[in-house]
mmCIF file of C-alpha atoms in Angstrom:
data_model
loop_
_atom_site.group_PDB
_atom_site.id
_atom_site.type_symbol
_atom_site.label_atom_id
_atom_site.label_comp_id
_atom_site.label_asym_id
_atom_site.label_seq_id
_atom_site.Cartn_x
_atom_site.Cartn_y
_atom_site.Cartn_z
ATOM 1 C CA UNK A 1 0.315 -5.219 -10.612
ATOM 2 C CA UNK A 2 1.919 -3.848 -7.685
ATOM 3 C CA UNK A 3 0.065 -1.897 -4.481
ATOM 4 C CA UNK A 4 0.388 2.070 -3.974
ATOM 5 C CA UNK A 5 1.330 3.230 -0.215
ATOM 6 C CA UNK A 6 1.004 6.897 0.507
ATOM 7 C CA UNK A 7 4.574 7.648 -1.340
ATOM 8 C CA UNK A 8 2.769 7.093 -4.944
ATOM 9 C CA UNK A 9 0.856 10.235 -3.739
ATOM 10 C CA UNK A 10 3.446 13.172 -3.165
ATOM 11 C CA UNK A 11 5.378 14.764 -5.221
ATOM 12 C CA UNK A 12 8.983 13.919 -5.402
ATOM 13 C CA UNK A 13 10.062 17.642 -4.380
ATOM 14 C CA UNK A 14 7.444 17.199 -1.244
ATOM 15 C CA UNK A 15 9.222 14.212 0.460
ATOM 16 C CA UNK A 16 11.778 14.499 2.990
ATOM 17 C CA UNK A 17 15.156 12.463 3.023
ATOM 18 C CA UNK A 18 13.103 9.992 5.486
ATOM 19 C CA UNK A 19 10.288 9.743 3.202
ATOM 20 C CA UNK A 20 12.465 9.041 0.519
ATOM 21 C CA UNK A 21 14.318 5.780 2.216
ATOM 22 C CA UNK A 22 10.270 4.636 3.765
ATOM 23 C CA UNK A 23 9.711 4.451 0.322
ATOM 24 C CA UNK A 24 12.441 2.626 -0.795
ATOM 25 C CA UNK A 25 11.854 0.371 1.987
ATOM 26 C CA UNK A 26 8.622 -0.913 1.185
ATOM 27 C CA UNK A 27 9.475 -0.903 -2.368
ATOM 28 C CA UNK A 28 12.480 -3.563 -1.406
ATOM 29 C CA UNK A 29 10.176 -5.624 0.647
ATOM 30 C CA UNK A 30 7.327 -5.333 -2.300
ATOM 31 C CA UNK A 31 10.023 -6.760 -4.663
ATOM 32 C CA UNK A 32 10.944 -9.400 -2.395
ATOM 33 C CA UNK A 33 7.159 -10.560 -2.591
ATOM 34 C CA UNK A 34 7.184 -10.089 -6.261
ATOM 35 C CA UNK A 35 10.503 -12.675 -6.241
ATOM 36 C CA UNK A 36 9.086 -14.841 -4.243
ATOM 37 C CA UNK A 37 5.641 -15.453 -6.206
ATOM 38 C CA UNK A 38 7.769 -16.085 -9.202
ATOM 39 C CA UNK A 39 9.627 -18.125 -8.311
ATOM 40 C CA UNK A 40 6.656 -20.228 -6.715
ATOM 41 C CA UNK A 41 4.796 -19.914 -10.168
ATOM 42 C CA UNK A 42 7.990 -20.730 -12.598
ATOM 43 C CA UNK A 43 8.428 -23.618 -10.301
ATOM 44 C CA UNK A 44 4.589 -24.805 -10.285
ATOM 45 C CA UNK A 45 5.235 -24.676 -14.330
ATOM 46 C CA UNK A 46 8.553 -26.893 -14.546
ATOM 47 C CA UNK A 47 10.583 -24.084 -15.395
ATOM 48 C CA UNK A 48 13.349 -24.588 -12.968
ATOM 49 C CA UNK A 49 15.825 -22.160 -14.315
ATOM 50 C CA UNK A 50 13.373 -19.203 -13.738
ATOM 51 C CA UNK A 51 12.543 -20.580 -10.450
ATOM 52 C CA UNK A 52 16.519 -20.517 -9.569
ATOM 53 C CA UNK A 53 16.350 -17.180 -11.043
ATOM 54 C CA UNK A 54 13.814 -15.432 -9.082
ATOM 55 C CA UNK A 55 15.334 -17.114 -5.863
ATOM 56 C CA UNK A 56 18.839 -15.268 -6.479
ATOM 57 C CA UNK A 57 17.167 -12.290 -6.685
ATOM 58 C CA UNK A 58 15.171 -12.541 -3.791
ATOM 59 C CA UNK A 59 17.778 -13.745 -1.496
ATOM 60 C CA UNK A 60 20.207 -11.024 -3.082
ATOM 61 C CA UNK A 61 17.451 -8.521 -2.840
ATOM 62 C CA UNK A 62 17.316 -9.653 1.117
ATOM 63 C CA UNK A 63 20.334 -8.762 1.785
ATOM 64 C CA UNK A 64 20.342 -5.763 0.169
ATOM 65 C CA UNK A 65 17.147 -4.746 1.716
ATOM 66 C CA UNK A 66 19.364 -5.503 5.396
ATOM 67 C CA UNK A 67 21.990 -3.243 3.918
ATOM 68 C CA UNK A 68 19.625 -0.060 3.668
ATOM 69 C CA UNK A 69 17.812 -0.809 7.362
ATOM 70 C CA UNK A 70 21.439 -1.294 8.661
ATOM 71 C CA UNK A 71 22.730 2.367 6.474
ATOM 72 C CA UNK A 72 19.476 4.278 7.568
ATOM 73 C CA UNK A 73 19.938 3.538 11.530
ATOM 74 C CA UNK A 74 23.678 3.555 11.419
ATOM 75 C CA UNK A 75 23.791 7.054 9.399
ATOM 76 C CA UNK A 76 20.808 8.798 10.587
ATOM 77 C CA UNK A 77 20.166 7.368 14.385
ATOM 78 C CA UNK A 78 16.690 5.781 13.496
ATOM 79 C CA UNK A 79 14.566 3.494 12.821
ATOM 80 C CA UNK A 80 13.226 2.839 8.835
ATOM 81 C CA UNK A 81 9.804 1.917 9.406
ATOM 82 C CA UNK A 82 7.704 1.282 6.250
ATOM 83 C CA UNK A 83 3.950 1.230 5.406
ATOM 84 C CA UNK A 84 3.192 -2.476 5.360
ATOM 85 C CA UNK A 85 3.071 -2.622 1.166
ATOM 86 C CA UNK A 86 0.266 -4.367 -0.515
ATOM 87 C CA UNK A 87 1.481 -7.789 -2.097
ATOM 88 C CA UNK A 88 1.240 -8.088 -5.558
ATOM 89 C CA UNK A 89 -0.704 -10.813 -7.196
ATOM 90 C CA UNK A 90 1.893 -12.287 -9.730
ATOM 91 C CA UNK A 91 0.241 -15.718 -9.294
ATOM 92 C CA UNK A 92 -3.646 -16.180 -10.697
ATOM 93 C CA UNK A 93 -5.816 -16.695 -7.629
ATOM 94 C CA UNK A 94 -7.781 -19.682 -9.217
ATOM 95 C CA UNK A 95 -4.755 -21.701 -9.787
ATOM 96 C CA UNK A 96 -4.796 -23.042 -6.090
ATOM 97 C CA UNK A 97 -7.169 -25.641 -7.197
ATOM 98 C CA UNK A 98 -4.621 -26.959 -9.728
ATOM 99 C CA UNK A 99 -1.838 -29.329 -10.038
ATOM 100 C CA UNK A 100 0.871 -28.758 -11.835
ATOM 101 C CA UNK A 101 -0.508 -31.651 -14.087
ATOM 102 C CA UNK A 102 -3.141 -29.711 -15.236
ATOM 103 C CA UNK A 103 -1.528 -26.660 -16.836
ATOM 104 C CA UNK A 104 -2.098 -27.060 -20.938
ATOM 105 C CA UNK A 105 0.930 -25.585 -22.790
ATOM 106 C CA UNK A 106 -1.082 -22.462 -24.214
ATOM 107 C CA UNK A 107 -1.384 -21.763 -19.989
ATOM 108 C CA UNK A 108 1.832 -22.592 -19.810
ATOM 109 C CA UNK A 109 3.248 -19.677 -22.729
ATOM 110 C CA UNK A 110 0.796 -17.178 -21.690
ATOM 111 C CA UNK A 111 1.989 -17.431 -18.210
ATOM 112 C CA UNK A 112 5.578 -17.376 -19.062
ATOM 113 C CA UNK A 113 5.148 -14.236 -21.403
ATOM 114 C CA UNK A 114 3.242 -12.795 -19.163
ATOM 115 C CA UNK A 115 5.398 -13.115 -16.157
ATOM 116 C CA UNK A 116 8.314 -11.917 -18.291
ATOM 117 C CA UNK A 117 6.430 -8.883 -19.321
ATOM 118 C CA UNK A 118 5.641 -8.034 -15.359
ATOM 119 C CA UNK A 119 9.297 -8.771 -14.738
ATOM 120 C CA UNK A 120 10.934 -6.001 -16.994
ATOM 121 C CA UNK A 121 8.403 -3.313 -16.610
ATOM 122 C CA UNK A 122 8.822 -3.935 -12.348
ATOM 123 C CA UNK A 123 12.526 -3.594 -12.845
ATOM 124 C CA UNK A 124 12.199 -0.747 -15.632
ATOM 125 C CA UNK A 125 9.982 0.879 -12.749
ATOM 126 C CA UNK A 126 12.415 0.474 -10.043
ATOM 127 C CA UNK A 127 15.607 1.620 -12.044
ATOM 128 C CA UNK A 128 13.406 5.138 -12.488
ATOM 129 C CA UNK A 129 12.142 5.308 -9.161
ATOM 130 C CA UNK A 130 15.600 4.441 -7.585
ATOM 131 C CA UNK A 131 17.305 7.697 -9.892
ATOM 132 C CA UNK A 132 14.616 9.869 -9.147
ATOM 133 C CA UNK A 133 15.175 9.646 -5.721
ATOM 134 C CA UNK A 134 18.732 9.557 -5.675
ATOM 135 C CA UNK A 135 18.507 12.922 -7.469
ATOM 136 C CA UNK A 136 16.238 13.963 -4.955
ATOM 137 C CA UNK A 137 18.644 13.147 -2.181
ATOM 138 C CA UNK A 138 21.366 15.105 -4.140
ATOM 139 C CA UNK A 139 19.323 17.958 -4.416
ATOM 140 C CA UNK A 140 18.143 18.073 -0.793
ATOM 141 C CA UNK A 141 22.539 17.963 -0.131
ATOM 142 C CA UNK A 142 22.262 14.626 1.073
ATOM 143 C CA UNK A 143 25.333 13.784 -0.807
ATOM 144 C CA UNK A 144 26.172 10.288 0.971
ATOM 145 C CA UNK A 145 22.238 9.050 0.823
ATOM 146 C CA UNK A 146 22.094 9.727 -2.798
ATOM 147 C CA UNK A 147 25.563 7.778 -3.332
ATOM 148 C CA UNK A 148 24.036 4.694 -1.619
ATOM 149 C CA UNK A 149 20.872 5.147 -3.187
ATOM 150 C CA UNK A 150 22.839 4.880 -6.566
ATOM 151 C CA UNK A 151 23.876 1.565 -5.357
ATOM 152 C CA UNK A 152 21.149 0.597 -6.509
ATOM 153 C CA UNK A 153 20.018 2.092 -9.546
ATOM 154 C CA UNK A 154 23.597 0.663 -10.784
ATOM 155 C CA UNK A 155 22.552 -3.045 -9.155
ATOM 156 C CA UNK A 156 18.764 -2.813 -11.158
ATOM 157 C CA UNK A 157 20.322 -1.591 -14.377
ATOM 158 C CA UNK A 158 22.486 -4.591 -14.467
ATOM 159 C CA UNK A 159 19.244 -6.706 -13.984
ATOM 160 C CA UNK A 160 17.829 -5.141 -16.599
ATOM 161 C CA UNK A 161 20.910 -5.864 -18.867
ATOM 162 C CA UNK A 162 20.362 -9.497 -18.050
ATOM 163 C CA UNK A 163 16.864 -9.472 -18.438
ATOM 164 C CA UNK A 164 16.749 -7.678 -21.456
ATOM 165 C CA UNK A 165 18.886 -10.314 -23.235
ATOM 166 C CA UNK A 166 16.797 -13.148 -22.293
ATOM 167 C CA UNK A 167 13.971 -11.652 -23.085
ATOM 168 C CA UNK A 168 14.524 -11.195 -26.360
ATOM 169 C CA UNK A 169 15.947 -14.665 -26.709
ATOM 170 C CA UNK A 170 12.438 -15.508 -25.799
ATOM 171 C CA UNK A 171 10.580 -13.005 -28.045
ATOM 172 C CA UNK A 172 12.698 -14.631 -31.212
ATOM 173 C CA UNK A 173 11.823 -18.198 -30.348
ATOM 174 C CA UNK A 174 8.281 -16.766 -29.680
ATOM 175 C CA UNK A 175 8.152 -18.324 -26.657
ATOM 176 C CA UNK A 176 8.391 -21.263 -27.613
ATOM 177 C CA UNK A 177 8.204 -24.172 -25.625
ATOM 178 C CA UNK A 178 10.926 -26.981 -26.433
ATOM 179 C CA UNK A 179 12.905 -23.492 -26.674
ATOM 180 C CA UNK A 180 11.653 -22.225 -23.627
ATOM 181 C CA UNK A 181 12.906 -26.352 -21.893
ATOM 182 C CA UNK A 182 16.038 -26.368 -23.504
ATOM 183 C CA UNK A 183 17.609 -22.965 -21.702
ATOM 184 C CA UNK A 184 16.126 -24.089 -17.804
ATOM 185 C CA UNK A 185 19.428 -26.732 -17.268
ATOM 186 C CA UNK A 186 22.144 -23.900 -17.655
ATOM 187 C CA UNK A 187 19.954 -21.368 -15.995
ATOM 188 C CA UNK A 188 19.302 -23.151 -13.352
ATOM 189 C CA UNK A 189 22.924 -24.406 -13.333
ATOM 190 C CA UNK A 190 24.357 -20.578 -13.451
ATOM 191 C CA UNK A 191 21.950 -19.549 -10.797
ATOM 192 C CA UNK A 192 22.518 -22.002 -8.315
ATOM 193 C CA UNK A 193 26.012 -21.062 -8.004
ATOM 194 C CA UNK A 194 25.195 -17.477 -7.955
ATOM 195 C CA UNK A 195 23.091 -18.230 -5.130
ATOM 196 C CA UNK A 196 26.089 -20.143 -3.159
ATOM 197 C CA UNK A 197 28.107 -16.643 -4.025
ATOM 198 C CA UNK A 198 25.889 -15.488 -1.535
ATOM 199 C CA UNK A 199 26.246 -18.009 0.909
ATOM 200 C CA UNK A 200 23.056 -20.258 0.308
ATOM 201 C CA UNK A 201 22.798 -23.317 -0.781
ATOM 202 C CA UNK A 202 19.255 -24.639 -1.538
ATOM 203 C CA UNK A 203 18.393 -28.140 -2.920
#
């Protein structure tokens, strides 16, 4: 689902402290992409909850992603420069020459499970990834990057919480889809004020 950069190949003991926050970097920004196309492909299916959903995250994930550029030049005098990550392909290429009008429900549920399916494993990915290296950093006595690092493996595990809840509200209505309608008004109600938390209010 998502594209490799030159991190995937080396061993964790291998990388450096910088090679450590490069790939975190372009991890963030592949996430943000990942957020982005969701949200664009719950909201081409009606779903608006899961839209407003995807569009906390990515504006939450932003700012987080700021956070580390600001930590990495502020603490270590340089520049984070990633690898330009691959986007990943959340949304089926041949459904530019659709409408919204013409998605059957069985498109509909497949897309929706689907997406979900992409959605924990990404995050289930990430919460490793993000420990791994924050061990790494520990190990290599950089004491204060792991600590930030471990921001976010505590910020991803909360995700997952959430996620992991909903999905299996979804799993035991088997995705169904007056089930799947009936939850979008308070999601989309709970998000949108989550999303003025941060200071952004979208209409």
């Amino acid at each position: 689902m998502m594209g490799k950069n030159r991190y995937s190949s080396l061993a964790l003991e291998e990388m450096t402290s910088e090679d450590i926050f490069k790939a975190i970097h372009d991890r963030q920004i592949t996430a943000l992409m990942f957020h982005s196309q969701m949200a664009d492909l719950f909201d081409f299916l009606g779903l608006m909850g899961f839209k407003r959903m995807h569009e906390y995250q990515y504006l939450a994930e932003s700012a987080e992603h700021r956070g580390l550029c600001r930590y990495y030049i502020n603490h270590h005098n340089k520049l984070l420069v990633g690898e330009h990550p691959q986007e990943p392909e959340v949304i089926p290429a041949e459904w530019v020459q659709y409408t919204r009008f013409d998605v059957t429900p069985q498109v509909r549920k497949q897309a929706i499970e689907k997406a979900f399916n992409e959605y924990k494993e990404w995050e289930s990915e990430t919460k490793d990834t993000y420990s791994r290296y924050s061990k790494a950093l520990m190990n290599l006595g950089c004491v204060a990057d792991a600590l930030k690092i471990n921001e976010y493996v505590k910020d991803v595990d909360q995700e997952l919480k959430y996620l992991d809840r909903l999905f299996l509200k979804l799993k035991a209505i088997s995705f169904d889809a007056v089930g799947v309608m009936d939850m979008q008004e308070e999601l989309h109600e709970h998000y949108r004020e989550k999303t003025k938390s941060i200071g952004v209010d979208i209409c």
